[in-house]
Amino acid sequence: MWLLAVGMLLLSSHFANLWLRAMLQRRAGWFYLIMTVFMVTAFVDETAGMGVQQRISTYIFSHILSGDLFSLGLLASFTALTIILSAFHLSRSLRESGARVEHARATSIPMPESWGMLGHLIRLELLLLWRNRRPRHYLLVSLLFSTMYLIFMLGTKNAFPGFAFAALLGLFASGGFVLNYGQLMFGWDSSYYPALMTRNVPLRTLVKAKLIVLQLSCVGLFVLSFPLFMWFRPDLIPLHFTFLFYNAGITSVLILELASRNKQAINIGKSGGFFNYEGFSAKHWLWFIPTALPPVLFMMAMSNRAQLALIILATLGFVSVLLSDAWTRYFARGLTIRKHDMLEGFRNSAR
Amino acid sequence: MHVDFNQIEKRFGDKVALNIPSWSIEKGDLLGLVGSNGAGKTTFLRILLDLLLPTSGSVRLDGRLLAIDSSWRKRTGSYLDRSFLVEYLTIPEYLSFVGAAFGFTEEETNQRLAEFERFLPISRVDTTRLLRDLSTGNAKKVGILAALFPRPEFVVLDEPFANLDPPSQIRLKDELSLMAETHQTTMIISSHDLGHVTEICDRITLLDAGVVKRDIHTSEETLSELKDFFSGDRQTSAT
């Protein structure tokens, strides 16, 4: 009986996941509304200590363990519901595929003409994010982290008591997009890199556009998550400010250093599911060490003088932002040297 | 634009894909590059556009080394395949981007595009349709248009006639001839269509196994000579 329940749980979890992804792709307004209500209810239940979720869970699982057929029936009904829902959406997607053209996405992003090629390249980056499934997935994950996940992390009592662990939170709260999407910069362009390399697109301008997008993402996510810090953890606001500068100045540069060595093509039209690692290699995982660990270790080492540590990190970030032009020149030089390797790598791995 | 190949060799492992001791093209030449599959045409064009480094040798455009001086990009229009398109853009967005790379304002881009209205009526295209949703033929028309509309000094096209409908093929031939005659544009067109290239090109370079087998000015006999070569009569026709 118990094993049967575990099996059904696995099945329902799998099909519920498929259904959720299908619904997210349809971008149905009512679905977002229900999900928001559900998540807010769950959050209120958790933070207010009502424990309704826990009682439901205890009821079902304790009854299953005691061999109660009614609870097992409930679970079986839930499993059947998830299977039916995901099958329904799968067949609907198959019917509609081929006929659907992404016209709705073809809304352009205006840029001042005086910005010249820089404006065009920033627009290119924003449209890449908006019109392609995998880059859009990374954007969504970053937005979710800086809002939904952050609510749970900041709202949970006694979470992140010290500055060192909070540093990791600060790193992701405003730098989530840089750390996720930024890693594959240039790889995102793999399918049209020849178009950029045979036209009068100065590499410095190309790098500058990418750096601006990364830095602006830090500001955007900072603003988005700021009210949450204010509400739940006002004591972490100085840290949040510090990591805005650190992410815009240091994390963005470190991530671009990694990304400017990408040689693996990425299919931007493919689903951006959590298990799609196309374009990633071992060095992407290893690069996490010099990117994420130093600020955390620094904060740990300076735990007695946390305020000073924050000032140092913020200053480093701010100075690095001021040096953006020098970084741009540095990356453009590297890209010029590696141009043919990248072109060949993109071409070979796309086959 | 004057182009020089000097002692160019490209190897992939042990295989020699291209071996051209010396080859050049003069300003205003309209050259057809022909050869069987695997003859080295695409390798030739990719080296010419600095997308591929030769194993040895150098390419000079107007005397400047291609690998060092990138100023040729301001004066060159090219289309080899779909990797020359940014497929998540709409047609107007893409052409505006290409125009900006040539330093044109939106207005200048639109003026120049209007000159190619016969080839691709840009005023009538669906402005919300993304390039990736276009058919192979229509995507190619956009790519060719992007290479031609800035009226660059140097044009490189790979298989421009393949997948185009007959009216578009005729209009493209007219445009290419016009550009060579009135704008003195240097053009290299790779094609399997011997009829088209002998009709519009004033010079033909024939590649076979990475080696230039023929480099001739087009005459009335060129088409039959090329047909003889490709039909297997290489012993008698090879020079």
Coordinates of C-alpha atoms in Angstrom, one line a residue, chain B:
Chain B
M1 CA 37.8 46.4 -54.5
H2 CA 40.9 44.4 -55.5
V3 CA 41.3 40.9 -53.9
D4 CA 44.5 38.9 -53.7
F5 CA 45.0 35.3 -52.6
N6 CA 48.7 34.6 -51.9
Q7 CA 49.9 31.0 -51.2
I8 CA 46.6 30.1 -49.6
E9 CA 46.3 26.6 -48.2
K10 CA 43.7 25.2 -45.9
R11 CA 44.0 21.8 -44.3
F12 CA 41.5 19.9 -42.2
G13 CA 43.6 17.3 -40.5
D14 CA 45.6 15.7 -43.3
K15 CA 43.1 16.7 -46.0
V16 CA 43.9 19.7 -48.1
A17 CA 40.7 21.5 -48.7
L18 CA 42.1 24.4 -50.6
N19 CA 45.4 25.1 -52.3
I20 CA 45.6 28.3 -54.2
P21 CA 49.2 29.6 -54.9
S22 CA 48.0 32.8 -56.5
W23 CA 44.6 34.2 -57.5
S24 CA 43.2 37.7 -57.7
I25 CA 40.1 39.6 -58.8
E26 CA 40.0 43.2 -60.1
K27 CA 37.6 46.0 -59.1
G28 CA 34.4 45.7 -61.0
D29 CA 34.8 42.1 -61.9
L30 CA 31.7 39.8 -61.7
L31 CA 33.2 36.4 -61.0
G32 CA 31.5 33.1 -60.9
L33 CA 32.9 30.4 -58.7
V34 CA 31.9 26.9 -59.8
G35 CA 32.8 23.4 -58.7
S36 CA 31.3 20.1 -57.5
N37 CA 30.3 19.5 -54.0
G38 CA 33.4 19.4 -51.8
A39 CA 35.5 21.3 -54.3
G40 CA 36.3 23.9 -51.8
K41 CA 33.9 26.8 -52.8
T42 CA 32.5 27.4 -49.3
T43 CA 36.0 27.1 -47.7
F44 CA 37.2 29.7 -50.3
L45 CA 34.3 32.1 -49.5
R46 CA 34.7 31.6 -45.7
I47 CA 38.4 32.4 -45.9
L48 CA 37.6 35.4 -48.1
L49 CA 35.2 36.7 -45.4
D50 CA 37.7 36.0 -42.6
L51 CA 35.3 33.4 -41.1
L52 CA 38.0 30.8 -41.4
L53 CA 41.8 31.1 -41.0
P54 CA 43.9 29.6 -43.8
T55 CA 46.5 27.1 -42.6
S56 CA 49.0 29.2 -44.5
G57 CA 49.1 32.2 -46.9
S58 CA 47.3 35.5 -46.8
V59 CA 44.4 37.3 -48.3
R60 CA 44.6 41.0 -49.1
L61 CA 41.8 43.4 -50.0
D62 CA 43.0 46.5 -51.7
G63 CA 46.5 45.6 -50.5
R64 CA 45.5 45.4 -46.8
L65 CA 45.8 42.1 -45.0
L66 CA 42.3 40.7 -44.3
A67 CA 43.4 39.2 -40.9
I68 CA 44.7 42.5 -39.5
D69 CA 42.6 45.3 -41.1
S70 CA 38.9 44.9 -40.6
S71 CA 37.9 48.0 -42.6
W72 CA 36.7 45.7 -45.4
R73 CA 33.6 45.0 -43.4
K74 CA 32.4 48.5 -44.0
R75 CA 32.6 47.9 -47.7
T76 CA 31.4 44.4 -48.1
G77 CA 28.0 42.7 -48.4
S78 CA 27.7 39.0 -48.1
Y79 CA 25.3 36.1 -47.8
L80 CA 26.5 32.5 -47.5
D81 CA 23.7 30.8 -45.5
R82 CA 21.1 31.4 -42.8
S83 CA 23.8 32.1 -40.2
F84 CA 24.0 35.5 -41.9
L85 CA 20.5 36.3 -40.7
V86 CA 19.4 37.1 -37.2
E87 CA 16.4 34.9 -37.3
Y88 CA 14.4 36.2 -34.4
L89 CA 14.2 39.7 -36.0
T90 CA 11.5 40.8 -38.4
I91 CA 12.5 41.7 -41.9
P92 CA 12.5 45.5 -41.3
E93 CA 14.4 45.1 -38.0
Y94 CA 17.1 43.0 -39.7
L95 CA 17.5 45.3 -42.6
S96 CA 17.6 48.3 -40.3
F97 CA 20.4 46.6 -38.3
V98 CA 22.3 45.9 -41.5
G99 CA 21.8 49.5 -42.6
A100 CA 23.1 50.8 -39.3
A101 CA 26.2 48.7 -39.7
F102 CA 26.8 50.6 -42.9
G103 CA 26.2 53.9 -41.0
F104 CA 22.8 54.6 -42.6
T105 CA 19.9 56.3 -40.8
E106 CA 16.5 54.6 -40.9
E107 CA 15.5 57.0 -43.7
E108 CA 18.6 56.3 -45.7
T109 CA 18.1 52.5 -45.3
N110 CA 14.5 52.8 -46.5
Q111 CA 15.5 54.9 -49.5
R112 CA 18.1 52.3 -50.5
L113 CA 15.7 49.5 -50.0
A114 CA 13.2 51.2 -52.3
E115 CA 15.7 50.8 -55.1
F116 CA 15.3 47.0 -54.7
E117 CA 11.5 47.0 -54.6
R118 CA 11.4 44.8 -57.7
F119 CA 13.5 42.1 -56.1
L120 CA 11.8 42.2 -52.7
P121 CA 8.8 44.6 -52.3
I122 CA 9.7 45.6 -48.8
S123 CA 6.7 48.0 -48.6
R124 CA 4.4 44.9 -48.8
V125 CA 6.1 42.5 -46.4
D126 CA 4.5 41.4 -43.2
T127 CA 6.4 43.5 -40.6
T128 CA 5.4 41.3 -37.7
R129 CA 6.8 38.0 -39.2
L130 CA 10.1 36.8 -37.9
L131 CA 12.8 35.7 -40.2
R132 CA 12.8 32.2 -38.8
D133 CA 9.2 31.8 -39.9
L134 CA 10.0 32.5 -43.6
S135 CA 10.5 29.8 -46.2
T136 CA 14.0 29.0 -47.3
G137 CA 13.5 31.0 -50.5
N138 CA 12.1 34.1 -48.9
A139 CA 14.8 34.0 -46.1
K140 CA 17.4 33.8 -48.9
K141 CA 15.9 36.8 -50.6
V142 CA 16.1 38.8 -47.4
G143 CA 19.8 37.7 -47.0
I144 CA 20.7 38.7 -50.5
L145 CA 18.9 42.0 -50.2
A146 CA 20.8 42.7 -47.0
A147 CA 24.0 42.1 -48.9
L148 CA 23.1 44.2 -51.9
F149 CA 21.0 47.2 -50.7
P150 CA 23.9 49.2 -49.1
R151 CA 25.6 49.1 -52.5
P152 CA 28.9 47.9 -51.1
E153 CA 32.1 47.8 -53.1
F154 CA 32.5 44.1 -52.7
V155 CA 29.7 41.4 -52.7
V156 CA 30.1 37.7 -51.9
L157 CA 27.1 35.4 -52.4
D158 CA 26.9 31.6 -52.1
E159 CA 24.4 29.9 -54.3
P160 CA 22.2 32.9 -54.6
F161 CA 19.9 31.4 -57.3
A162 CA 19.1 28.2 -55.4
N163 CA 15.6 28.1 -53.8
L164 CA 14.6 31.4 -55.5
D165 CA 11.5 31.4 -57.7
P166 CA 12.1 32.1 -61.5
P167 CA 11.0 35.8 -61.3
S168 CA 13.3 36.4 -58.4
Q169 CA 16.2 34.7 -60.2
I170 CA 15.7 37.0 -63.2
R171 CA 15.5 40.1 -61.1
L172 CA 18.5 39.1 -59.1
K173 CA 20.5 38.7 -62.3
D174 CA 19.4 42.1 -63.5
E175 CA 20.5 43.7 -60.1
L176 CA 23.9 42.0 -60.1
S177 CA 24.6 43.0 -63.7
L178 CA 23.5 46.6 -62.9
M179 CA 25.7 46.8 -59.9
A180 CA 28.7 45.5 -61.8
E181 CA 28.2 47.9 -64.7
T182 CA 27.1 51.1 -63.0
H183 CA 28.6 50.9 -59.5
Q184 CA 31.8 49.0 -60.4
T185 CA 31.0 46.5 -57.6
T186 CA 33.4 43.6 -57.3
M187 CA 31.3 40.4 -57.0
I188 CA 32.0 36.8 -56.3
I189 CA 29.1 34.4 -56.8
S190 CA 29.4 30.7 -56.1
S191 CA 26.8 28.6 -57.9
H192 CA 26.1 25.2 -59.2
D193 CA 23.9 26.7 -61.9
L194 CA 26.3 27.0 -64.8
G195 CA 23.6 28.7 -67.0
H196 CA 23.2 31.6 -64.6
V197 CA 26.8 32.2 -63.9
T198 CA 28.0 32.0 -67.5
E199 CA 25.1 34.4 -68.4
I200 CA 26.0 37.2 -66.0
C201 CA 29.6 36.7 -64.9
D202 CA 32.5 38.0 -67.0
R203 CA 34.9 35.6 -65.4
I204 CA 34.7 32.0 -64.1
T205 CA 36.9 30.3 -61.6
L206 CA 36.5 26.6 -61.5
L207 CA 37.6 24.8 -58.4
D208 CA 38.2 21.0 -58.2
A209 CA 39.4 19.3 -55.1
G210 CA 40.6 22.6 -53.6
V211 CA 42.6 23.6 -56.7
V212 CA 41.8 26.2 -59.3
K213 CA 41.4 24.2 -62.5
R214 CA 40.1 27.0 -64.7
D215 CA 40.2 30.7 -64.5
I216 CA 38.7 32.0 -67.7
H217 CA 36.9 35.0 -69.1
T218 CA 33.4 34.1 -70.2
S219 CA 32.8 33.6 -73.9
E220 CA 30.2 31.8 -75.9
E221 CA 32.0 28.5 -75.5
T222 CA 32.3 28.7 -71.7
L223 CA 29.1 27.0 -70.9
S224 CA 29.8 24.0 -73.1
E225 CA 33.3 23.9 -71.8
L226 CA 32.2 23.7 -68.2
K227 CA 29.5 21.1 -69.1
D228 CA 32.3 19.0 -70.7
F229 CA 34.4 19.3 -67.5
F230 CA 31.6 18.3 -65.2
S231 CA 30.3 15.5 -67.4
G232 CA 33.6 13.8 -66.8
D233 CA 35.7 14.8 -69.8
R234 CA 38.3 16.3 -67.6
Q235 CA 41.3 14.8 -69.3
T236 CA 40.8 16.7 -72.4
S237 CA 39.5 20.0 -71.0
A238 CA 41.7 20.5 -68.0
T239 CA 44.4 23.0 -68.4

